[in-house]
Short mmCIF file of C-alpha atoms and ligand atoms in Angstrom, two decimals:
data_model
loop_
_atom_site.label_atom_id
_atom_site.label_comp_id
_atom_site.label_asym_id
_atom_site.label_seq_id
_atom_site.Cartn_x
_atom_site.Cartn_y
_atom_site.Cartn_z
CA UNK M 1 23.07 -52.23 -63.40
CA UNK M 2 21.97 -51.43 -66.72
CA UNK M 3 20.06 -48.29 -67.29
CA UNK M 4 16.40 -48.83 -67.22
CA UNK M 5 14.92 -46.75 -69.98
CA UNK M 6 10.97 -46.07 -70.24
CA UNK M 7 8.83 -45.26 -72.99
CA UNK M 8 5.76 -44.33 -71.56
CA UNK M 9 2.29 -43.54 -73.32
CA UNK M 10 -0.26 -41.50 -72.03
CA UNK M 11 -3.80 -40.94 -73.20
CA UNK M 12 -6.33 -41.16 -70.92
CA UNK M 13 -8.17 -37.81 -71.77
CA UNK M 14 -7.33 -34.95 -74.48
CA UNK M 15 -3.67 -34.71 -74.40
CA UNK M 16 -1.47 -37.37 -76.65
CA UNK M 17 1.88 -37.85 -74.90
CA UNK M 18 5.03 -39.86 -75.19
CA UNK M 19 8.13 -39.82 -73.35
CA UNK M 20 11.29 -41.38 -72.69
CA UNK M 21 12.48 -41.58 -68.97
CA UNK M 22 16.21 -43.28 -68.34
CA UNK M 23 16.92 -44.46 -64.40
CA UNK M 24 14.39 -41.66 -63.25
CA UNK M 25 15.51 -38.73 -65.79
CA UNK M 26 12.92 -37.15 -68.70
CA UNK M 27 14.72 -37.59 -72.21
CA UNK M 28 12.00 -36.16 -73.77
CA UNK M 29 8.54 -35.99 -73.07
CA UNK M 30 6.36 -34.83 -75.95
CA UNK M 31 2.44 -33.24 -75.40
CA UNK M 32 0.30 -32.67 -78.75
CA UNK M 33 -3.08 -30.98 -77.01
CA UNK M 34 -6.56 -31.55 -79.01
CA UNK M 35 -7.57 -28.03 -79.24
CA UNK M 36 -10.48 -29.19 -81.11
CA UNK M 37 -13.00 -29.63 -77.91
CA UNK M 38 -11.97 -25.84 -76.98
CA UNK M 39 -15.17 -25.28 -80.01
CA UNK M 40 -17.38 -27.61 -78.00
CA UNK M 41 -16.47 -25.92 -74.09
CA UNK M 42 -15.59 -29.55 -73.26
CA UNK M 43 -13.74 -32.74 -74.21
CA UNK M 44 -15.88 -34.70 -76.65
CA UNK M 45 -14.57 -38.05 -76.24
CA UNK M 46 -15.06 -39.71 -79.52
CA UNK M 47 -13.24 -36.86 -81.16
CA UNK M 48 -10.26 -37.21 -78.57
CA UNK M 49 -10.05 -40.74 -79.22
CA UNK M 50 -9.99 -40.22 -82.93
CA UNK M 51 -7.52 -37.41 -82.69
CA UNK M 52 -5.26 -40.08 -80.08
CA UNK M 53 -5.74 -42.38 -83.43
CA UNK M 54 -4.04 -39.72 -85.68
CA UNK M 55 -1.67 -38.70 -83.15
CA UNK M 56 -0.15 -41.25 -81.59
CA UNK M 57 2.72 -42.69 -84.00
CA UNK M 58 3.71 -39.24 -84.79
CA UNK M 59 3.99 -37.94 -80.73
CA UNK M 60 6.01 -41.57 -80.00
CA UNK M 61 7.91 -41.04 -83.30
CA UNK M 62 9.19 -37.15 -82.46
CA UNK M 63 9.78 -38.17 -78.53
CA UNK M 64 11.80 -41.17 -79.23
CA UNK M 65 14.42 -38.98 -81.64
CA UNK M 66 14.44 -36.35 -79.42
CA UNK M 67 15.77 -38.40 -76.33
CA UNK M 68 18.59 -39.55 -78.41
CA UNK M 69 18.42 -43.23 -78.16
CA UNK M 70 17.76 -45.78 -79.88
CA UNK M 71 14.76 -47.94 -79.95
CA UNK M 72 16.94 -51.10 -79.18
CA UNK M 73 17.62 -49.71 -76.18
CA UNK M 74 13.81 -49.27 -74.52
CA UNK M 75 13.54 -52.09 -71.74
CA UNK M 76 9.57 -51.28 -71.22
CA UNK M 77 7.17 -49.82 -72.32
CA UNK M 78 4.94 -48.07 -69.77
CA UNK M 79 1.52 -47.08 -70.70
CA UNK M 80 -1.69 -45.31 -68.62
CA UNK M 81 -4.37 -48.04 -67.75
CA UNK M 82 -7.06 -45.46 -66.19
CA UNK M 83 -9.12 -44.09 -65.19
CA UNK M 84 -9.72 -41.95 -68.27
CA UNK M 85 -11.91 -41.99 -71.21
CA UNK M 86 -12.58 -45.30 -72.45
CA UNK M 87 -11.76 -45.25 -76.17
CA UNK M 88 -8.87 -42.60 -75.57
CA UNK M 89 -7.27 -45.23 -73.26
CA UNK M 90 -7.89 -47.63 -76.04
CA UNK M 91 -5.48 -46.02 -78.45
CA UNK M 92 -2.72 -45.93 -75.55
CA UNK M 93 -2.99 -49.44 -74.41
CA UNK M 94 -2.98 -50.95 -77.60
CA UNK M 95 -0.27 -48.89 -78.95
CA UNK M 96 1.71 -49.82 -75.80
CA UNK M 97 0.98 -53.50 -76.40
CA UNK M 98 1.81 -53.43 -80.02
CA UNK M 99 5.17 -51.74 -79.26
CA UNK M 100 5.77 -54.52 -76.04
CA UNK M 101 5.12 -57.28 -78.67
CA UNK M 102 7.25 -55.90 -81.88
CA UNK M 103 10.33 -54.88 -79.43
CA UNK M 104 9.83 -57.87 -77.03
CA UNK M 105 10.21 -55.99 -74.11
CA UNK M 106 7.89 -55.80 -71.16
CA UNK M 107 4.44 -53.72 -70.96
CA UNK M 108 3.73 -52.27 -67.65
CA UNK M 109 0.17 -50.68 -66.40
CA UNK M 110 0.65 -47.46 -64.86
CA UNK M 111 -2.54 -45.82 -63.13
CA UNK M 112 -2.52 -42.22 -63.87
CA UNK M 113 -3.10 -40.57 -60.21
CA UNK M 114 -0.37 -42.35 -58.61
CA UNK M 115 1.76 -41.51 -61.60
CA UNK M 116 0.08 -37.53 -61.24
CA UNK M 117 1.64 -37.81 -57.46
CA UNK M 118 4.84 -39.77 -58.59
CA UNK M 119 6.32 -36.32 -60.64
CA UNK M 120 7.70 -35.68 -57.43
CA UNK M 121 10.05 -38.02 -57.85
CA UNK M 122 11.64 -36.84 -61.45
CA UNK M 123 14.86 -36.63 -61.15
CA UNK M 124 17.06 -33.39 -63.14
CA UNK M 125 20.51 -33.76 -64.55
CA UNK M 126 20.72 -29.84 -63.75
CA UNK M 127 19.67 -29.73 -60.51
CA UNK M 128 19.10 -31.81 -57.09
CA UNK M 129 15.78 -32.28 -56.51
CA UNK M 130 14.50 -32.40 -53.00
CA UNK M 131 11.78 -35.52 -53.06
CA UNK M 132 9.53 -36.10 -50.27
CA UNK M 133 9.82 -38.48 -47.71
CA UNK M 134 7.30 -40.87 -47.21
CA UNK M 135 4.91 -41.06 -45.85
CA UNK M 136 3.67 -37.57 -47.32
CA UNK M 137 0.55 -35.89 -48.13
CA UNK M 138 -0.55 -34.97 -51.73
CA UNK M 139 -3.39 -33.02 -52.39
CA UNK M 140 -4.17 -34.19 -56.13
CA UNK M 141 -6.53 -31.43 -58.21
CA UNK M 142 -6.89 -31.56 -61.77
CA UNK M 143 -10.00 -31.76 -64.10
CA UNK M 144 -11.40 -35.29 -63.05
CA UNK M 145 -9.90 -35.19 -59.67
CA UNK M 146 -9.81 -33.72 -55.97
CA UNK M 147 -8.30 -36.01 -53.57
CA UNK M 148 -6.14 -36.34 -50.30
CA UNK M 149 -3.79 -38.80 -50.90
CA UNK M 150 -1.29 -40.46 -48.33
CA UNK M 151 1.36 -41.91 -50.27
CA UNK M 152 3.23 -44.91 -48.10
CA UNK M 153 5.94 -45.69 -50.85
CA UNK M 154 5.84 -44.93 -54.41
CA UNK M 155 3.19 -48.30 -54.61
CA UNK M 156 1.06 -47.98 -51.87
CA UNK M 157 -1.26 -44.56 -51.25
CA UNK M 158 -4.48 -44.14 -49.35
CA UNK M 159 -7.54 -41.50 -50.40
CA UNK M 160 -8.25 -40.09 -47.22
CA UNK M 161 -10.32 -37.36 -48.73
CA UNK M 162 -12.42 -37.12 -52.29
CA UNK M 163 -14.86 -34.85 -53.83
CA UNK M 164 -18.49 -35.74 -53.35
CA UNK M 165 -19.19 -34.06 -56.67
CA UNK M 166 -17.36 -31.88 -59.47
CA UNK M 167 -13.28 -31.60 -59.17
CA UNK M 168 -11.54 -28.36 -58.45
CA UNK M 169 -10.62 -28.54 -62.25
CA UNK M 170 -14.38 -28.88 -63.30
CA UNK M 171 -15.27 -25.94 -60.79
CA UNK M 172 -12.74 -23.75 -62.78
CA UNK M 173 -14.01 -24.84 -66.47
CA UNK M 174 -17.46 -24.48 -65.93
CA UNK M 175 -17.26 -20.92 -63.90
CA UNK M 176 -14.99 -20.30 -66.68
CA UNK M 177 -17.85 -21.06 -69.16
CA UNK M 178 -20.44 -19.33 -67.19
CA UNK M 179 -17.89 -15.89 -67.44
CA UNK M 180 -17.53 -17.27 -71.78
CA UNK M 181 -13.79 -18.08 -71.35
CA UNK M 182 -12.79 -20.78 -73.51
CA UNK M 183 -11.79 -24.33 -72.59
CA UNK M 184 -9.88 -25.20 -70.40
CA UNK M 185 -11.10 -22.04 -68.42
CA UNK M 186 -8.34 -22.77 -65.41
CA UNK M 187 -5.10 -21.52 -67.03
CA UNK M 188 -7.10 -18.48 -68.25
CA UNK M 189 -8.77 -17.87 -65.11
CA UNK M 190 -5.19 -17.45 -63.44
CA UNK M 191 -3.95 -15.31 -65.76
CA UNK M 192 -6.98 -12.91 -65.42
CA UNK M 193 -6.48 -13.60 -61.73
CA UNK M 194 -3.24 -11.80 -61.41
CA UNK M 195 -4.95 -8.43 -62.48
CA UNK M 196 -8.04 -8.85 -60.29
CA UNK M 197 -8.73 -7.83 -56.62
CA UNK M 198 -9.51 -11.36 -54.68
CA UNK M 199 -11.86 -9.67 -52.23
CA UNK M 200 -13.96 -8.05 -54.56
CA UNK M 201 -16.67 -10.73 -54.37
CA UNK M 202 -17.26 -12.81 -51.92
CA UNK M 203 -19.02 -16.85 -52.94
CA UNK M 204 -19.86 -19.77 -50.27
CA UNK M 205 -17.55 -22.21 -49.30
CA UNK M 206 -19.43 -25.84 -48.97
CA UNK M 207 -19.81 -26.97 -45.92
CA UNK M 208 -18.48 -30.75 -46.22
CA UNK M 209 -17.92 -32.95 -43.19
CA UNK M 210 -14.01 -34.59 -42.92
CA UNK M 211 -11.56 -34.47 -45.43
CA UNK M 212 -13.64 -34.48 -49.27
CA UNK M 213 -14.67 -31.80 -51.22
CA UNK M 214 -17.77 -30.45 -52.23
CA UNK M 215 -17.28 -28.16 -55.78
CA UNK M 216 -21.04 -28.21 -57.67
CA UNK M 217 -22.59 -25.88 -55.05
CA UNK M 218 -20.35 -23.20 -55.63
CA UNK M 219 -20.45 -23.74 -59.20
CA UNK M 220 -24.40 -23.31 -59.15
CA UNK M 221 -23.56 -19.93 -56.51
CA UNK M 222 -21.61 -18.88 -59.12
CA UNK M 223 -23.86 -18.95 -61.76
CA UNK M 224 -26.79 -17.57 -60.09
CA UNK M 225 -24.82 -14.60 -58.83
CA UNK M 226 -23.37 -13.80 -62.39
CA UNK M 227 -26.92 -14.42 -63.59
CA UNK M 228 -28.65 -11.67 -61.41
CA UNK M 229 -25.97 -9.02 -61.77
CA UNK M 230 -26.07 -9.66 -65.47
CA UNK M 231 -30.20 -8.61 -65.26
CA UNK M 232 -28.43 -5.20 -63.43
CA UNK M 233 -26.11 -4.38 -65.95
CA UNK M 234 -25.76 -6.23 -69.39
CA UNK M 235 -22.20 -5.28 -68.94
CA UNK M 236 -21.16 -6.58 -65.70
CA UNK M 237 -19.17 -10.10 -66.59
CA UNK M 238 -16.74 -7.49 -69.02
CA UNK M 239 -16.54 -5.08 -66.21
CA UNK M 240 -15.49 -7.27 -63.45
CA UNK M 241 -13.35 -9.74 -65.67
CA UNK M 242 -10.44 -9.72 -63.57
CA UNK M 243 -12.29 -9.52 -60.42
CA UNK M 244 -14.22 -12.07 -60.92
CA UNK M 245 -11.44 -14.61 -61.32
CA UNK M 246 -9.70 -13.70 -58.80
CA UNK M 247 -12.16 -14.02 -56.43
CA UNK M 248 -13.23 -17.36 -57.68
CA UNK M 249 -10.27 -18.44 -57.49
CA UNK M 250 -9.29 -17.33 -53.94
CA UNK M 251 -12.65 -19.38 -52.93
CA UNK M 252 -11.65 -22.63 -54.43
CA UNK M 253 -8.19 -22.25 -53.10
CA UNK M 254 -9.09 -21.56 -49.40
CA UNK M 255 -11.52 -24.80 -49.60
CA UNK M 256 -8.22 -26.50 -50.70
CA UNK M 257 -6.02 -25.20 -48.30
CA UNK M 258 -8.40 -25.60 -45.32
CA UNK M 259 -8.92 -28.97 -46.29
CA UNK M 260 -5.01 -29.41 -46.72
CA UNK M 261 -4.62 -27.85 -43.42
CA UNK M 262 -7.12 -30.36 -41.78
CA UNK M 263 -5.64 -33.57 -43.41
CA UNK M 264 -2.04 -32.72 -42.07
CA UNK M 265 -3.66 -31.65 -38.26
CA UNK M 266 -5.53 -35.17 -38.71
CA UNK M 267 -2.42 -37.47 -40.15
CA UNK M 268 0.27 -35.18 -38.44
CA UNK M 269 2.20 -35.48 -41.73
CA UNK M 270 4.08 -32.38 -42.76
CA UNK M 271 5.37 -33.14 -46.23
CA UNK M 272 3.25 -31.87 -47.91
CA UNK M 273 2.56 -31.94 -52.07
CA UNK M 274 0.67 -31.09 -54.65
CA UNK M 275 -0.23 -32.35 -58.52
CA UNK M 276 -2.43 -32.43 -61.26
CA UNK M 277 -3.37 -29.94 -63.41
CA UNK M 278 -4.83 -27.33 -61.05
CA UNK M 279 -0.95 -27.97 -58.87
CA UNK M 280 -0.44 -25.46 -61.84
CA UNK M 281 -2.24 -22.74 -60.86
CA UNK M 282 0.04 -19.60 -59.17
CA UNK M 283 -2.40 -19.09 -56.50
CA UNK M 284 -2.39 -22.50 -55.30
CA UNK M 285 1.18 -22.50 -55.40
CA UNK M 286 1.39 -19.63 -53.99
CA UNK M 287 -1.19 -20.14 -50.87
CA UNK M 288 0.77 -23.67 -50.41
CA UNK M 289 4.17 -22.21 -49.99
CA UNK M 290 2.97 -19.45 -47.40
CA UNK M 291 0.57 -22.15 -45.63
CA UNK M 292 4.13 -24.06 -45.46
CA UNK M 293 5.91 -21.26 -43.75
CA UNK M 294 3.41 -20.68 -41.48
CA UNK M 295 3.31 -24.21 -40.67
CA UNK M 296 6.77 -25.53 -40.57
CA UNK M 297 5.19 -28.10 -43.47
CA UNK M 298 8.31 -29.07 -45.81
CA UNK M 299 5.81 -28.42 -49.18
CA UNK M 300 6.87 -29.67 -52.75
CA UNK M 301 5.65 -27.90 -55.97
CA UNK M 302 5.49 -29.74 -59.34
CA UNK M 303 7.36 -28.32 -62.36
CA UNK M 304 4.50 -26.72 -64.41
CA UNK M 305 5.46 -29.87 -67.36
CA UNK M 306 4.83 -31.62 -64.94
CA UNK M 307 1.04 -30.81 -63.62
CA UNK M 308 -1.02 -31.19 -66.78
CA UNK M 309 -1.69 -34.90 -68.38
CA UNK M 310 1.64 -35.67 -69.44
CA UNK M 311 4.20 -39.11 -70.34
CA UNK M 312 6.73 -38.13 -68.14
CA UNK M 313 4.89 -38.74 -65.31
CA UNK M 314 3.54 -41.98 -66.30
CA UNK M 315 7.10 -42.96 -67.26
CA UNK M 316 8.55 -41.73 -63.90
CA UNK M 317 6.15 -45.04 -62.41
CA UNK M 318 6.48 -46.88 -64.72
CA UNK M 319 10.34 -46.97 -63.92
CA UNK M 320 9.30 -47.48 -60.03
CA UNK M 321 7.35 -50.63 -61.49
CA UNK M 322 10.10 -52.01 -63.44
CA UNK M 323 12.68 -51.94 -60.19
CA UNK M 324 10.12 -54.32 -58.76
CA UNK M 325 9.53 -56.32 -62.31
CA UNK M 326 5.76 -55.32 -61.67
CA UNK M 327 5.43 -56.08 -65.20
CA UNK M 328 1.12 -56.61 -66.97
CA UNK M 329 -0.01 -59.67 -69.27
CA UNK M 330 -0.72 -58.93 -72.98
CA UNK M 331 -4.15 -59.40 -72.79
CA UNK M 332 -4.52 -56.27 -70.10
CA UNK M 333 -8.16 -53.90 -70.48
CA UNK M 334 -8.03 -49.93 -69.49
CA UNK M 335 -9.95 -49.21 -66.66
CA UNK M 336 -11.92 -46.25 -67.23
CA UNK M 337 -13.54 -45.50 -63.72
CA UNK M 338 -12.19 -44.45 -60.88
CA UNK M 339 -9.65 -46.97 -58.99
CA UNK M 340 -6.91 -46.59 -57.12
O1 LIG R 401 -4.34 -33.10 -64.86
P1 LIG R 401 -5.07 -32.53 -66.02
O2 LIG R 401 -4.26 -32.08 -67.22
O3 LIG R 401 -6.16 -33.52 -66.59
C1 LIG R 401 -6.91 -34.36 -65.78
O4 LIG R 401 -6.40 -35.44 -65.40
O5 LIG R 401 -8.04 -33.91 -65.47
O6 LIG R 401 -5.93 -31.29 -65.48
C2 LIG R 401 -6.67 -30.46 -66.31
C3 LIG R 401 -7.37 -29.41 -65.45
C4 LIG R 401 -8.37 -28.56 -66.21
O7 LIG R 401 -9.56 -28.49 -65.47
C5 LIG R 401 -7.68 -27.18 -66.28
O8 LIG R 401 -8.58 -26.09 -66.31
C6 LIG R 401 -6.90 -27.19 -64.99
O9 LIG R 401 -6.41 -28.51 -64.88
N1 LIG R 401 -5.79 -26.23 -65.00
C7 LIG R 401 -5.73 -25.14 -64.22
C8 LIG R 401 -4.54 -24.46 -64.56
N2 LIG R 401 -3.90 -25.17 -65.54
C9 LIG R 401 -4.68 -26.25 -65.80
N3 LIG R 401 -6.58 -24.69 -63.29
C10 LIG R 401 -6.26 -23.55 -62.66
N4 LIG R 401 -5.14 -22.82 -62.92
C11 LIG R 401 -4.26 -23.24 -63.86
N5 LIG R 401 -3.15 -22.52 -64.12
ZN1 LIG R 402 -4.55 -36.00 -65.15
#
């Protein structure tokens, strides 16, 4: 067969990506990040789809040369349908569409949480990578999202468990905001984390029924308790920096293991993943890989490229979509809520 070679678009939120994935391998995958919201503590989403507007021939441009091939030899062109900001998927969709038209080559829709989950299956020329077997368990955490996934193939996955409010992601940026750390507060918060003592504070875990997620009460917890110790001492958020984090982020990490822990005892899956941005955090990984041993679970860790919004991974289904000619009509609309 003829290699199958990706370009895939992502821009469903503040990052403009491009990449270019051959038979399952990253030839490039470029990221330009809108630091501009980091001034607002948030992503302001007419700026991000303005900034997509600027970006986007430029990322597609540098990640096309850098793979090494030629445009004549792109069979599709792979681009993220939703959920995501409305006129930041714009930008994406239509570029894609353009590009499907000028090339005549096919367009397919990828939806970026499977394609969050589907990193798992990028393939390394330097290195064999172990994939899961199916059917496995993903627990996906980033800024919009905290779900329990069971993935049946690499079409086909269930939400067995969802947060009933904020994401894991959101619980990180807006503690992070409440402590004045800059946006995205996760990244930052695990740095700080690693010079912090994680029992040093101690914050409620929600009590949630089944398998979702509950994140807004310990955000509000959070702020209170920061509140009344700053009435004590003026001082205390730049006293207890490191602290802080890392108890923070021991809490939301034990409600994501226990909940982890619960969905395999309840699906008696042991293959166990993780993705999205927060799959980047060292505690999590961490907590996931001892949870593992403990458990006999076979676990599987993203590549940090790979946990933030990024191409790659929306070219790595994209190329899943193409082996089955699961190919979308020009006249395709982004999705911006949540579907699955
Ligand atoms: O997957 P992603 O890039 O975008 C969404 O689809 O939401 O995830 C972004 C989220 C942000 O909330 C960011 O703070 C969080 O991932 N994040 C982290 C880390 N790196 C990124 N959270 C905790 N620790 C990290 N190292
Ligand atoms: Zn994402």
């Amino acid at each position: 067969m003829d290699n199958i070679t990706i370009l895939a678009i992502e821009s469903s939120c503040d990052d403009t990506s491009a990449s270019v994935v051959r038979d399952g391998y990253v030839l490039s995958n470029i990221i330009s990040s809108q630091d501009i919201h980091a001034a607002y503590g948030g992503v302001v989403p007419e700026l991000s789809s303005r900034a997509h507007q600027v970006n986007i021939i430029p990322v597609v441009d540098i990640a096309i040369k850098n793979s090494g091939i030629e445009k004549e030899e792109i069979s599709a062109v792979a681009f993220t349908r939703g959920p995501g900001l409305m006129g930041s998927l714009l930008v994406g969709t239509s570029f894609a569409k353009g590009f499907a038209i000028a090339r005549h080559i096919p367009l397919i829709e990828v939806n970026h949480l499977h394609a969050h989950i589907l990193v798992h299956f990028i393939k390394d020329y330097n290195r064999e990578v172990k994939v899961p077997a199916f059917p496995f368990l993903c627990l996906l955490v980033s800024g919009g999202h905290t779900q329990l996934i069971v993935a049946k193939d690499h079409y086909t996955m269930d939400i067995i468990g969802n947060t009933i409010d904020d994401a894991a992601g959101e619980a990180f940026d807006k503690c992070g905001k409440i402590m004045g750390l800059p946006y995205p507060a996760g990244p930052v918060i695990d740095k700080l984390a690693s010079e912090g003592d994680k029992n040093a504070f101690r914050f409620t875990k929600p009590s949630v029924r089944g398998l979702n997620f509950s994140f807004s009460g310990l955000k509000t917890g959070f702020l209170y308790f920061v509140r009344d110790r700053l009435k004590e001492n003026p001082d205390f958020i730049n006293k207890n920096l490191p602290d802080l984090c890392a108890s923070l982020q021991h809490t939301i990490i034990s409600i994501l293991i226990d909940k982890l822990v619960k969905a395999s005892a309840a699906t008696g899956i042991g293959e166990i993943c993780i993705a999205g941005g927060v799959s980047a955090n060292s505690g999590l990984r961490n907590a996931l890989i001892d949870e593992g041993r403990k458990r006999q679970w076979n676990v599987y860790i993203p590549d940090l490229v790979y946990t933030t919004d990024n191409a790659a991974m929306i070219g790595i289904a994209g190329y899943y979509k193409y082996l089955k000619s699961d190919f979308a009509s020009l006249n395709i609309t982004p999705l911006a809520n949540n579907y699955f």
